[in-house]
XYZ file of C-alpha atoms in Angstrom:
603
model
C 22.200 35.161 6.053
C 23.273 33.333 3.180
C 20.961 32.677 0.541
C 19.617 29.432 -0.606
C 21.068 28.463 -4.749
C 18.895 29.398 -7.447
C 16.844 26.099 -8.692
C 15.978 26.325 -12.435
C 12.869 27.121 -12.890
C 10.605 24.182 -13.791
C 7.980 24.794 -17.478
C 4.839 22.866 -17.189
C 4.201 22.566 -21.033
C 1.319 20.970 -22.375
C 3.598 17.958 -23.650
C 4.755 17.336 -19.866
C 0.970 17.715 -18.813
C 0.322 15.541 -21.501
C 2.371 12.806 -20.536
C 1.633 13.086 -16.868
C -1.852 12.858 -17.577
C -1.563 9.282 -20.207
C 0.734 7.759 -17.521
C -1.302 8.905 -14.645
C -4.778 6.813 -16.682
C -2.556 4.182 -17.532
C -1.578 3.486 -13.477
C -5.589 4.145 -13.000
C -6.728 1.593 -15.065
C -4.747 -1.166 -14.179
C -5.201 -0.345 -10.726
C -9.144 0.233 -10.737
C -10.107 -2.325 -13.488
C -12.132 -4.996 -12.557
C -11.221 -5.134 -8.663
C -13.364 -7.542 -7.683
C -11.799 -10.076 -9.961
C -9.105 -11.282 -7.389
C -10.894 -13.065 -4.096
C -9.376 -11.926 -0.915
C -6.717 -13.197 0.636
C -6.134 -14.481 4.004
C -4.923 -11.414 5.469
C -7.709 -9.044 2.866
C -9.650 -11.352 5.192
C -8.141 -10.315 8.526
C -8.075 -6.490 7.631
C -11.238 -6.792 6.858
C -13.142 -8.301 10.054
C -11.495 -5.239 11.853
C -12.763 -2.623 9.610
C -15.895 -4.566 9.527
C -16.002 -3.585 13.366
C -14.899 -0.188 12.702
C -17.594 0.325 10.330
C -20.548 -0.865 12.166
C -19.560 -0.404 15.580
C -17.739 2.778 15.309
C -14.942 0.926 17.226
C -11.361 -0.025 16.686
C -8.640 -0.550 19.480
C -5.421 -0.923 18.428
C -3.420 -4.488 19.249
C 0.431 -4.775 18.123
C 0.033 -8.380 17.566
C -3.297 -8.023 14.948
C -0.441 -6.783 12.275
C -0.383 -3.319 11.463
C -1.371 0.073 12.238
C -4.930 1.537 12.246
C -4.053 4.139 9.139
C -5.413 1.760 6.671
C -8.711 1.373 8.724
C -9.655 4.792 8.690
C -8.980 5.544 5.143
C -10.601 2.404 4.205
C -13.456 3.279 6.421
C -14.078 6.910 4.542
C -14.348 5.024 1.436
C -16.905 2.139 2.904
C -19.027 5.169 4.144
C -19.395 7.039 0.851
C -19.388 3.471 -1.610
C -20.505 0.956 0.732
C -18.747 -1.957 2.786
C -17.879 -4.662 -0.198
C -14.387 -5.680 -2.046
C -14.300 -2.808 -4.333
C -14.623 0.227 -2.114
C -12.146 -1.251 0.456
C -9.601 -2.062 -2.384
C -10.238 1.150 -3.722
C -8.830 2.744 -0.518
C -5.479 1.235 -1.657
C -5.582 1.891 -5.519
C -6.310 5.381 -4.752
C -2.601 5.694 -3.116
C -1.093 3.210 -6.081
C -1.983 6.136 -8.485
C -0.849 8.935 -6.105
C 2.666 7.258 -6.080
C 2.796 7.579 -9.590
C 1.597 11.292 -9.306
C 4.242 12.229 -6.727
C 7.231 10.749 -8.572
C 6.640 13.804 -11.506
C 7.468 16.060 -9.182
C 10.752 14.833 -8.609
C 11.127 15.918 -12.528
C 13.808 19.237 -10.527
C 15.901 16.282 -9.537
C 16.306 13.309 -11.998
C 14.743 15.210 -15.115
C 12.023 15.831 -17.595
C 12.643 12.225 -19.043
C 13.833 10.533 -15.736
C 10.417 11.302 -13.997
C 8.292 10.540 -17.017
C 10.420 7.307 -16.929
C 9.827 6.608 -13.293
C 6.507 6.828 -13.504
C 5.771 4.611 -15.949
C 7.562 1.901 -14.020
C 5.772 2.560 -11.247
C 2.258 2.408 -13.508
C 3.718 -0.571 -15.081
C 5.579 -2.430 -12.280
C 3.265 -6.061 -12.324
C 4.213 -5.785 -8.372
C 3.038 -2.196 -7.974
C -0.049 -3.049 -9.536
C -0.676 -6.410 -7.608
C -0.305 -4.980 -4.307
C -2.010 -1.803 -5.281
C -5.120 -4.013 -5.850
C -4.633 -5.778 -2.208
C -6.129 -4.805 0.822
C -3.229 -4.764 2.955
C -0.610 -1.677 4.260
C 2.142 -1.480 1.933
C 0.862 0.762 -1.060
C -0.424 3.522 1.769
C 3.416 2.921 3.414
C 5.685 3.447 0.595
C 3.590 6.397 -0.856
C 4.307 7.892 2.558
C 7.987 7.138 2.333
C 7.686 9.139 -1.036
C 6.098 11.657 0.039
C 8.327 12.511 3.239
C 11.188 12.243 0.492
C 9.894 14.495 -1.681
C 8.321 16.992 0.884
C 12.079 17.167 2.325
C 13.597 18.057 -1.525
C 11.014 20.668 -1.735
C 11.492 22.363 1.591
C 15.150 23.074 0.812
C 14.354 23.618 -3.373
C 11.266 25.361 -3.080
C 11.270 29.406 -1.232
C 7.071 29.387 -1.432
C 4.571 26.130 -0.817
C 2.986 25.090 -4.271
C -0.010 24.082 -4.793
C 0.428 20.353 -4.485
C 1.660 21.040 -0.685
C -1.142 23.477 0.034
C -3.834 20.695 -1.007
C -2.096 18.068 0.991
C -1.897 20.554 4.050
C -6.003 20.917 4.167
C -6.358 17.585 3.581
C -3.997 16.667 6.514
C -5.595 19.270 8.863
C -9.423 18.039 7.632
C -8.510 14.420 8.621
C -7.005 15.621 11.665
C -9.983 17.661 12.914
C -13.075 16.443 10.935
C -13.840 12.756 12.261
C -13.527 14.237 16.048
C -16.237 16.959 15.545
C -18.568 13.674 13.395
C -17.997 11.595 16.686
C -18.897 14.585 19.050
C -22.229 15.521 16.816
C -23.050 11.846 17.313
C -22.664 11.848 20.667
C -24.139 14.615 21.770
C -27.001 14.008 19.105
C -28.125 10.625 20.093
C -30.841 8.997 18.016
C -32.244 11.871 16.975
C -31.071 12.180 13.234
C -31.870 15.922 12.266
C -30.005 17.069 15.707
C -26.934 15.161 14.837
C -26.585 16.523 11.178
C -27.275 20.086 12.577
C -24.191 19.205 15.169
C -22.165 18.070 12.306
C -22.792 20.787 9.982
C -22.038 23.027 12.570
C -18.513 21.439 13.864
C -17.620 21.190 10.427
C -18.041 25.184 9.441
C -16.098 26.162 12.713
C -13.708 23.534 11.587
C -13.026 24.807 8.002
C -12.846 28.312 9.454
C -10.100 27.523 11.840
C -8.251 25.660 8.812
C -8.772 28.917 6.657
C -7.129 30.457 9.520
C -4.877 28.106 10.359
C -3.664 27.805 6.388
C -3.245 31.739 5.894
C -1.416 31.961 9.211
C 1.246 29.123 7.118
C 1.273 31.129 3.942
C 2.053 34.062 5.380
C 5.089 32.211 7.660
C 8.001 32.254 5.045
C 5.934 32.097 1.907
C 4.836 29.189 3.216
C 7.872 27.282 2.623
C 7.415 25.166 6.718
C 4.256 23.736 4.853
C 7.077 21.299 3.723
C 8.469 20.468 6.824
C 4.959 20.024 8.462
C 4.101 17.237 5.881
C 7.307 15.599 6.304
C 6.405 15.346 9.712
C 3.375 14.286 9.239
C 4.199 11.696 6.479
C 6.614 9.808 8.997
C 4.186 10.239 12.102
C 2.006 8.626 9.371
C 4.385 5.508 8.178
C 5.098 4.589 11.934
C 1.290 4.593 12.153
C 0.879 2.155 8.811
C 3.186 -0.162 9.602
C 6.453 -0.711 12.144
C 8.820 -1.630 9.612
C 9.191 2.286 9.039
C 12.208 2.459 11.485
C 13.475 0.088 9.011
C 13.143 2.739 5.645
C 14.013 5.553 7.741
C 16.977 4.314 8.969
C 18.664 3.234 5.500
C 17.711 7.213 4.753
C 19.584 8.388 7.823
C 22.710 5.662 6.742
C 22.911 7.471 3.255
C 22.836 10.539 3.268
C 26.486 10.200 5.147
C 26.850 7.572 2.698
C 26.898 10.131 -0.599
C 28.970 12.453 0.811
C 31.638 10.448 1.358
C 31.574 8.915 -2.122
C 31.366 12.553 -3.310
C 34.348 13.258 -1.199
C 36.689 10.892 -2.272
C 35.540 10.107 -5.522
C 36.405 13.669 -8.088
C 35.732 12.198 -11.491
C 32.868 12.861 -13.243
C 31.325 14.840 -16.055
C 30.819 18.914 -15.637
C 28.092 19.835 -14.348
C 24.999 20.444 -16.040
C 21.974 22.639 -15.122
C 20.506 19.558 -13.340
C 23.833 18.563 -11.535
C 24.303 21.986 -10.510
C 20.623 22.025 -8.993
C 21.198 19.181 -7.428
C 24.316 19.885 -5.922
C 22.303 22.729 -3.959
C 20.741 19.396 -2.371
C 22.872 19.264 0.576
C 22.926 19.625 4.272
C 24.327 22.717 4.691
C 21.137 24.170 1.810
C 19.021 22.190 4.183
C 19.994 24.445 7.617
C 19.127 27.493 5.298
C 16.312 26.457 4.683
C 15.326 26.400 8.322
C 15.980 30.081 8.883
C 17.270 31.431 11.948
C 16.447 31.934 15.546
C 13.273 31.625 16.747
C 12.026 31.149 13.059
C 14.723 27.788 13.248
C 13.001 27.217 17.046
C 9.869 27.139 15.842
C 9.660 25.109 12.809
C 11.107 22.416 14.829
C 8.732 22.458 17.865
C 5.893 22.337 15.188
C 7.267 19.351 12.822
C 7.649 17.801 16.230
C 4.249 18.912 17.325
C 2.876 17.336 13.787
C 4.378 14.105 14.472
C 3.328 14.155 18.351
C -0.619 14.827 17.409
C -0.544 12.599 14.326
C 0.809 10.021 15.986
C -1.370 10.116 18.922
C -4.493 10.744 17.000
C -4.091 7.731 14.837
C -3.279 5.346 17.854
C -5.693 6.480 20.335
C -8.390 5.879 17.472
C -9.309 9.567 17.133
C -8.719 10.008 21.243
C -11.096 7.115 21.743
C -8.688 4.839 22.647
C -5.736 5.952 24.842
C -4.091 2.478 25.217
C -3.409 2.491 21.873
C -0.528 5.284 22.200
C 0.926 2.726 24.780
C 1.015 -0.295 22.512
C 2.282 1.388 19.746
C 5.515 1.094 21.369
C 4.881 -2.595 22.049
C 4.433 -3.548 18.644
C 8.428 -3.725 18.430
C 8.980 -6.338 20.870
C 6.253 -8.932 18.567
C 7.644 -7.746 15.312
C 10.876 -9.368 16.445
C 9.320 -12.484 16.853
C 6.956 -12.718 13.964
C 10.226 -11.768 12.045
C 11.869 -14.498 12.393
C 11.044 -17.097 10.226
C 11.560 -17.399 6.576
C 7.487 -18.686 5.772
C 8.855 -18.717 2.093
C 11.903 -20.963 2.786
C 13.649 -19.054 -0.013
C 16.528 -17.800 1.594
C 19.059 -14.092 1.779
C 18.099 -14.434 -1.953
C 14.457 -14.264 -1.559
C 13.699 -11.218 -3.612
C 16.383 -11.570 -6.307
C 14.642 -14.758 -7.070
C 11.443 -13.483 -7.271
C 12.364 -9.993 -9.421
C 14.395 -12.470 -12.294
C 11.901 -15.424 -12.458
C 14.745 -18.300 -11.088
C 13.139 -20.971 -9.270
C 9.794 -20.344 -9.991
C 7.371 -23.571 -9.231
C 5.734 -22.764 -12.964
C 8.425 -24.248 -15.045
C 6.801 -23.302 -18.789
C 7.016 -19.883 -17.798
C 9.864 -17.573 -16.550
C 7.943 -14.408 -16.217
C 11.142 -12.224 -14.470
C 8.873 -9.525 -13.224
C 10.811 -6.214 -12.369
C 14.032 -7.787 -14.005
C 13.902 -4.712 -16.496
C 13.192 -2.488 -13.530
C 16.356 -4.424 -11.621
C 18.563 -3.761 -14.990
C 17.407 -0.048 -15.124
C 18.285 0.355 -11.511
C 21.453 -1.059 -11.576
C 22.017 1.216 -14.726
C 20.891 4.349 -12.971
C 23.044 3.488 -9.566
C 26.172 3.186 -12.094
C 25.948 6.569 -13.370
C 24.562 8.294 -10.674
C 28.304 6.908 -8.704
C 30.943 6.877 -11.312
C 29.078 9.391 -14.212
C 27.464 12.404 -12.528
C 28.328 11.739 -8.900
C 24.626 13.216 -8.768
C 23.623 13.387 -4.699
C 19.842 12.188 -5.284
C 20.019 9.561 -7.749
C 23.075 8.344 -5.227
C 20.544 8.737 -2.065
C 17.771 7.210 -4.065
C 19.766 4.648 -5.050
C 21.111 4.015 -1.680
C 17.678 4.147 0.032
C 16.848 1.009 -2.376
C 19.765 -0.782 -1.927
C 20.021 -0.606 1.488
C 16.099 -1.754 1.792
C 17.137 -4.691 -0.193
C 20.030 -5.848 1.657
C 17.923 -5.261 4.777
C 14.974 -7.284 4.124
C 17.242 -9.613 2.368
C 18.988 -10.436 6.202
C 15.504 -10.060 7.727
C 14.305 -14.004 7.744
C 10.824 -12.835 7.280
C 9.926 -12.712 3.957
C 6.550 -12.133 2.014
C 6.185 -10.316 -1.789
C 4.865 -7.715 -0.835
C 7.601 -6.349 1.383
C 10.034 -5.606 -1.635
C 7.971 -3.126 -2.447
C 9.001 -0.995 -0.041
C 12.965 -1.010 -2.264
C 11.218 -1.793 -5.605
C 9.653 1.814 -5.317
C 13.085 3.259 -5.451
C 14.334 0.945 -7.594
C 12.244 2.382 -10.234
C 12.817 5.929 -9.429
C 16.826 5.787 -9.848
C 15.865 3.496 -12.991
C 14.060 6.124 -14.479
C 16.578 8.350 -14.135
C 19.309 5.861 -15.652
C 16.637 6.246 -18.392
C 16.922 9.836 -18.762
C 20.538 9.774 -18.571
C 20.431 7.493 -21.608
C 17.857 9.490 -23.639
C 19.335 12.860 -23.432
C 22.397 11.956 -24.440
C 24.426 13.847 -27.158
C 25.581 10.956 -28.463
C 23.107 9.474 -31.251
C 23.451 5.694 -30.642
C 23.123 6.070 -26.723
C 20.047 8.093 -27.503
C 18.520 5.393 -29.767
C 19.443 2.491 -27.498
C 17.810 4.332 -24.600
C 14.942 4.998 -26.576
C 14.676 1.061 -27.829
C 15.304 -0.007 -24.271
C 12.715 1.902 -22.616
C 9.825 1.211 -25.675
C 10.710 -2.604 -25.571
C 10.727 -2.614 -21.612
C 7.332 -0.764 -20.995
C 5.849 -3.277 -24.004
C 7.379 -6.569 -21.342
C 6.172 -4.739 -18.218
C 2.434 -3.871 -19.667
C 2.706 -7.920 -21.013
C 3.330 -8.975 -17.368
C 0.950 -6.909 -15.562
C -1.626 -8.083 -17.308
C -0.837 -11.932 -17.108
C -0.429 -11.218 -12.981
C -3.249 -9.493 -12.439
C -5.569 -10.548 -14.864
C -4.768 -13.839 -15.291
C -2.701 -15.609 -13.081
C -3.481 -13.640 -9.763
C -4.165 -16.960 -7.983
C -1.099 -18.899 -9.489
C 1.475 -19.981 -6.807
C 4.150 -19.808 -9.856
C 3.999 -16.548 -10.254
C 6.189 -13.744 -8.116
C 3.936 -11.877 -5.754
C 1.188 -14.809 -5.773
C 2.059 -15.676 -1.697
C -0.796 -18.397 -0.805
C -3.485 -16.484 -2.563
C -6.839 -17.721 -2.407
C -8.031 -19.655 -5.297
C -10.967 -17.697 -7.616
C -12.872 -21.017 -7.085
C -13.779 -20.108 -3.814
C -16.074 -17.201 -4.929
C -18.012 -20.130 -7.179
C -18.484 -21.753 -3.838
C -19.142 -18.271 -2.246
C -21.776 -17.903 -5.409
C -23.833 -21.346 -4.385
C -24.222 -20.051 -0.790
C -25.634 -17.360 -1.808
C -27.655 -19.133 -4.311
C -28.703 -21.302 -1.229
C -29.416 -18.499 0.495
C -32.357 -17.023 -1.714
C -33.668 -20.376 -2.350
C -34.116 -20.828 1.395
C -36.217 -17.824 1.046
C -33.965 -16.462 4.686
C -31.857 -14.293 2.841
C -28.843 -13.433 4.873
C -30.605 -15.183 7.651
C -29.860 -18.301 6.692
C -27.752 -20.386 8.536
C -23.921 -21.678 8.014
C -21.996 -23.590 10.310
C -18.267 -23.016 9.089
C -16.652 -26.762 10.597
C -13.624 -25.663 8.985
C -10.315 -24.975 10.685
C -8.890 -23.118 7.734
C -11.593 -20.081 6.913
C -10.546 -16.878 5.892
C -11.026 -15.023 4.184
C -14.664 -16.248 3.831
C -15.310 -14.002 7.480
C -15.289 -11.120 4.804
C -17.632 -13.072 2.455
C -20.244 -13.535 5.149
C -20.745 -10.423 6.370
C -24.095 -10.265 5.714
C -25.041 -13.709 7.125
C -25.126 -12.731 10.613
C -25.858 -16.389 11.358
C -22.601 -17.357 9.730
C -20.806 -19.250 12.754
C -17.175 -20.273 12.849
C -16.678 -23.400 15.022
C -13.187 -24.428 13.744
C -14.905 -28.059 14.439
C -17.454 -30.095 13.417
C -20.848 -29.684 15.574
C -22.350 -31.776 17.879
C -25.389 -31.579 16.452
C -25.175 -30.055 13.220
C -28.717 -28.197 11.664
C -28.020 -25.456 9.817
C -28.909 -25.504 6.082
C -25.819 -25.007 4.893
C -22.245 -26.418 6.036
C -18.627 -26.136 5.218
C -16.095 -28.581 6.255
C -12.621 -29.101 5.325
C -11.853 -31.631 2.631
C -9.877 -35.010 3.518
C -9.366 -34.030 7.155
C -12.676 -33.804 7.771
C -14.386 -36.179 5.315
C -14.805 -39.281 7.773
C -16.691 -36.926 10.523
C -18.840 -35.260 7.760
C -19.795 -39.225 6.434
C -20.696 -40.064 10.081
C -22.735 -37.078 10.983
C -24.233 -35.876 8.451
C -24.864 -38.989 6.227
C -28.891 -38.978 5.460
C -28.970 -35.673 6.394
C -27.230 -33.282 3.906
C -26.212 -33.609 0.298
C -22.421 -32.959 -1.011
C -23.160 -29.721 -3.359
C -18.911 -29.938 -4.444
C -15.224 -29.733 -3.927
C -14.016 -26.129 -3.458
C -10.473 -24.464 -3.832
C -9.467 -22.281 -0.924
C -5.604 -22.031 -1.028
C -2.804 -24.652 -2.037
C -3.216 -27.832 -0.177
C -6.817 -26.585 1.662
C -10.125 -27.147 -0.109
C -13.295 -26.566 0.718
C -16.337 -29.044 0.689
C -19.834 -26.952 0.915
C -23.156 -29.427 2.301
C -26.531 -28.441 1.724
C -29.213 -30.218 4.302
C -31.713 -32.495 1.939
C -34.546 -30.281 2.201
C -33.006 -27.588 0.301
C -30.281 -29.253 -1.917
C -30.518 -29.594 -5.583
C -31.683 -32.864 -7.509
C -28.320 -33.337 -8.511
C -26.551 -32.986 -5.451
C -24.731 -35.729 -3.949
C -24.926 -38.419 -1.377
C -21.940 -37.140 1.549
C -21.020 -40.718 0.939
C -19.186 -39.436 -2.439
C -16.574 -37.869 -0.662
C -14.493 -41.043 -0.411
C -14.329 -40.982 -3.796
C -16.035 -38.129 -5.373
């Protein structure tokens, strides 16, 4: 059997740890800091009411037309249970994967170079979009890190002769997730209401559990070195995407359309430099390294029937809720047939040019201000995708590059179009950028070195200057690129009085609120803990709860004739652009200096 090229081996010197570690807190604090600051928004809202049910109920059931997948439910869920339902914990769930991305992209340091994955990972910490959507309650930081990760898991399979650590962690935390929540659900069941007897249960599953994975794990170490430990979380990682969100047939398809893609450029373009160590390492990326990788015979057979086997049981497990919920498996294949209608429509109105628009600042409704975010990242890219072509003819940077253009042009045709969706090409556009970077810096030449050098200071200085003014400043600001009908931060001040109202009723959370509002969310996540929160969509008949929110201007002459002499106008609050908010407090528990409803024709 021929034997797979020799990779140069990778040194893990204190300066690389160094750097990992600074870019790695950098990602973390912009991703952690102050969560809370940002309120919901409408969909934070919708995500929330199901893992609201999930939480307290111990129920989900999977619907293809409630957007996504249940993936983000359950992770969220493990974080509610350990720091409590509220904003933080859930967004933390996210953030968690926003700094993981950034983790993951060092490794690819074999492949686009010491500098290139130090470069890409600063992008990635720095990206103002990558940091926005990493503090959002919503699928797509979860979906691209799995993208990543079946990327990477695939380079290492055919670089790598022995798992590393990295994939030996992930592979116990896969098979934990996979096993553990079963066994909690069977302790509870079989436990009842008696609390000692279902901790006993649970302690118990759990031991036989981590015994079988102990087993289960050496059995995979000793297969090959553990090099199908790989495979498995390939597997598992697209199993995984297709169980976040349905646009993964989308990303895996422009992967499947490039890899044919850079071999024929390699084939008929010949010029380029000679190859380097890195070039030659990542020549020994290719199809024909990749079949060598999966051994022979029955060791071939069986590698294949268990990545399939991994994607089967994942796929299930996630989709069934944990075996709860066989339907689920069912719908999952519906969920194609509504995508193609909710995909439709361009929401934005902005056009094949969408995203180009938003990465370079042109048309923004903010006219003082052309912040451009990713426009260095777009330059960097396009710098990256030129030498990786017509430089080094280099067959990852070319994929990589590839796998970001073609996500662009695709979501570009798609009419749909939200922010957060570039993501899922800005995330490559960064990697190839970072190795652009590090094609640049290690230059021989002296004034190519410099420039790089200038460039890359200068950018991360503009990127760190606009993640801050996004997400610290001007989160709720329609002007700004990934700020897509956000609510307004003065609809936690109104969120503030009701719960001001709430202890001055001396109820609590049991005080009531009739929401007469058509146009709500995400204040369902807001009043969790007002269980007599209701949400008529309409004014009531015969309106007596103390507090009351109706819908400014559409609602004003209804409030006036029912509730005139009966309630006081507390004020005028923001919920989105073009929707506000008006919050009434009945007489016997309004302020001095609250308002006669009558104000509202001119308040």
């Amino acid at each position: 059997m021929e034997e797979p090229a020799e990779f140069p081996k990778q040194k893990y010197d204190t300066g690389w740890l160094l750097n990992c570690a600074l870019i790695t807190a950098v990602a973390a604090f912009l991703r952690f800091f102050d969560l809370g600051l940002k309120p919901f928004h409408h969909d934070e809202g919708v995500n929330g009411f199901f893992l609201t049910g999930l939480f307290r109920n111990g129920t989900y059931t999977y619907d293809p037309a409630n957007y996504h997948g249940p993936t983000l439910y359950y992770i969220s869920l493990f974080f509610s249970k350990v720091f409590g339902l509220n904003t933080i914990s859930v967004r933390m769930s996210v953030a968690i994967f926003g700094v993981l991305t950034v983790v993951l992209v060092f490794y690819l340091r074999q492949f686009i170079g010491k500098t290139g994955a130090l470069a890409a990972g600063l992008l990635i910490a720095l990206s103002p979009g990558m940091v926005f959507i990493s503090r959002y309650f919503i699928h797509e930081i979860f979906f691209v890190f799995l993208a990543l990760a079946f990327v990477l898991a695939v380079l290492l399979f055919i670089r790598n002769e022995k798992a590393g650590a990295g994939s030996i962690i992930w592979m116990v935390v896969l098979l934990l997730v996979c096993f553990a929540p079963s066994g909690i659900m069977l302790a509870s069941y079989l436990g009842g209401d008696n609390t000692t007897v279902v901790w006993a249960f649970r302690i118990g599953f759990f031991t036989v559990q981590a015994v079988l994975i102990f087993f289960v794990m050496r059995m995979l170490m000793a297969w090959n070195g553990g090099r199908p430990i790989y495979m498995l979380l390939a597997s598992a990682s697209v199993s995984l995407m297709f169980a976040t969100k349905e646009t993964a047939f989308i990303t895996l398809g422009t992967m499947v359309i490039a890899i044919p893609c850079v071999l024929i450029w390699r084939s008929i373009y010949k010029t380029g430099n000679k190859q380097d160590e890195l070039s030659e390492a990542n020549d020994a990326i290719s199809w024909r390294h990749f079949v060598l990788a999966l051994g022979e015979g029955n060791d071939r057979l069986l590698l294949i029937a268990a990545s399939a086997a991994v994607f089967v049981y994942v796929f299930v497990l996630f989709f069934s809720s944990f075996f709860t919920f066989p339907e689920g498996v069912q719908r999952a294949f519906g969920a194609y047939a509504v995508w193609t209608k909710t995909g439709t429509k361009d929401h934005t109105q902005s056009g094949f040019w969408a995203y180009l628009k938003w990465f370079t600042g042109y048309g923004q409704a903010d006219s003082k201000v052309k912040t451009a975010v990713e426009a260095v990242i777009l330059v960097f890219s396009i710098l990256g995708i030129s030498i990786a072509f017509f430089k080094n003819r280099h067959r990852v940077a070319m994929f990589i590059g590839l796998w970001a253009v073609g996500l662009f042009l695709a979501y570009s045709l798609i009419p749909y179009k939200t922010p957060w969706l570039a993501l899922s090409f800005l995330l490559p556009m960064c990697i190839v950028g970072g190795y652009g970077l590090n094609e640049l810096i290690r230059s021989t030449n002296l004034p190519t070195k410099v420039t790089g050098i200038a460039l890359g200071a200068i950018s991360c200085l503009l990127l760190a200057y606009q993640s801050y003014d996004l997400n610290f400043v001007n989160y709720d600001n329609d002007g700004r690129t990934y700020v897509y009908a956000h609510t307004r931060r003065g609809f936690l001040d109104m969120m503030a009085k009701i719960d001001h109202y709430a202890e001055k009723s001396g109820k609590g959370g049991e005080i009531g609120i009739d929401i007469a509002s058509p146009d709500y969310w995400p204040m369902v996540w807001y009043t969790n803990d007002y269980p007599k929160a209701v949400y008529h969509g309409r004014m009531p008949d015969n309106p007596n709860a103390e507090l009351i929110v109706a819908k400014k201007t559409d609602q004003d002459r209804e409030v006036i004739a029912k509730l005139s002499g009966k309630y006081k106008f507390e004020g005028i609050y923001p919920l989105r652009p073009g929707v506000d908010l008006v919050l009434l407090v009945r007489n016997d528990l309004a302020e001095a200096d609250a308002q006669d409803v009558n104000r509202l024709r001119n308040p």
